[in-house]
Short mmCIF file of C-alpha atoms in Angstrom, two decimals:
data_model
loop_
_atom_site.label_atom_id
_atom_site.label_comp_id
_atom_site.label_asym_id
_atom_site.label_seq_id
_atom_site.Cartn_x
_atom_site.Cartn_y
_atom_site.Cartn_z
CA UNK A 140 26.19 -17.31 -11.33
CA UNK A 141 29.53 -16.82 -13.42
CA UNK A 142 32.43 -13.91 -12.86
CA UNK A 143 34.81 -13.67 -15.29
CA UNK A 144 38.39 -12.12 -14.87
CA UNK A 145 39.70 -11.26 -18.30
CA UNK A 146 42.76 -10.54 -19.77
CA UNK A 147 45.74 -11.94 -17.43
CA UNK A 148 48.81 -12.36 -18.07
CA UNK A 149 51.61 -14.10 -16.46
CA UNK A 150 54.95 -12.21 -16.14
CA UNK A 151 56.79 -15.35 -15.78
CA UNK A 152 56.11 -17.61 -18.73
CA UNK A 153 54.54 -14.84 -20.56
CA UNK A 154 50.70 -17.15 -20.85
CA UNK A 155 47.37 -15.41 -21.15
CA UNK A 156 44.37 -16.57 -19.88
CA UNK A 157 41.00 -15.57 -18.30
CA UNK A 158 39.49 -17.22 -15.34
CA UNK A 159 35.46 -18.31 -15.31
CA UNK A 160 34.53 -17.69 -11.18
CA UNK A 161 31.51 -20.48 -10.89
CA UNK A 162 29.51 -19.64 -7.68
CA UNK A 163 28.14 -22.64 -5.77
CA UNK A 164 26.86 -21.01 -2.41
CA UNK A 165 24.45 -17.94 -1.81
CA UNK A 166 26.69 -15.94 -0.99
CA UNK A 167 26.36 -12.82 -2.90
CA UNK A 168 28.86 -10.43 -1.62
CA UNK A 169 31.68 -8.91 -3.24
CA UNK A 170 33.97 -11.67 -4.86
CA UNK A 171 37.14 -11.94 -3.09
CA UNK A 172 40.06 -14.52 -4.77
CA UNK A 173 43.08 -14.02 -2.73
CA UNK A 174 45.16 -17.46 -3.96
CA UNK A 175 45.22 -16.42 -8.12
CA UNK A 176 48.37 -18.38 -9.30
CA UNK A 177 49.05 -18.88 -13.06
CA UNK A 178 47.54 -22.63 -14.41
CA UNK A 179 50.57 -22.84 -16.67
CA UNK A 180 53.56 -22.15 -14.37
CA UNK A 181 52.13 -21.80 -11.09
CA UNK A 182 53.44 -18.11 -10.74
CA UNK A 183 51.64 -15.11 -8.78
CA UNK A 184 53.20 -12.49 -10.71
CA UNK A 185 49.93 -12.16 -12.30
CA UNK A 186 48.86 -8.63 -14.01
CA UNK A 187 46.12 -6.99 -16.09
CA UNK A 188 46.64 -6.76 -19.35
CA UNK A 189 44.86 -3.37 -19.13
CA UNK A 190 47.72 -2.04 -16.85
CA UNK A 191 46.12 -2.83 -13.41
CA UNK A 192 48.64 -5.00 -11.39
CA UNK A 193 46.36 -7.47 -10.02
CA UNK A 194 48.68 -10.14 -7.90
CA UNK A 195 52.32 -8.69 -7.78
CA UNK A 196 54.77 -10.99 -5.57
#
């Protein structure tokens, strides 16, 4: 089972990129990633392109 997180974009170095969420256990609650850093710069000033500030720190 995939989750996909679309449209991010780094406020730092200005990269955007979406995130593929494999899952690997059973688990099937609600998907919870609290550690989202950017794979360029390593930033966590990460937002939605769509406006929604995902990650702000």
């Amino acid at each position: 089972m995939e989750s996909r997180i679309e449209n991010l974009y780094c406020t730092r170095c200005g990269s955007e990129f979406d995130i593929i969420v494999r899952r690997v256990t059973g688990y099937s609650g609600p998907l919870h990633i609290p550690n989202l850093y950017c794979p360029f710069c390593g930033s966590r000033r990460l937002i939605k392109k769509q406006g929604l500030f995902f990650n702000r720190r």
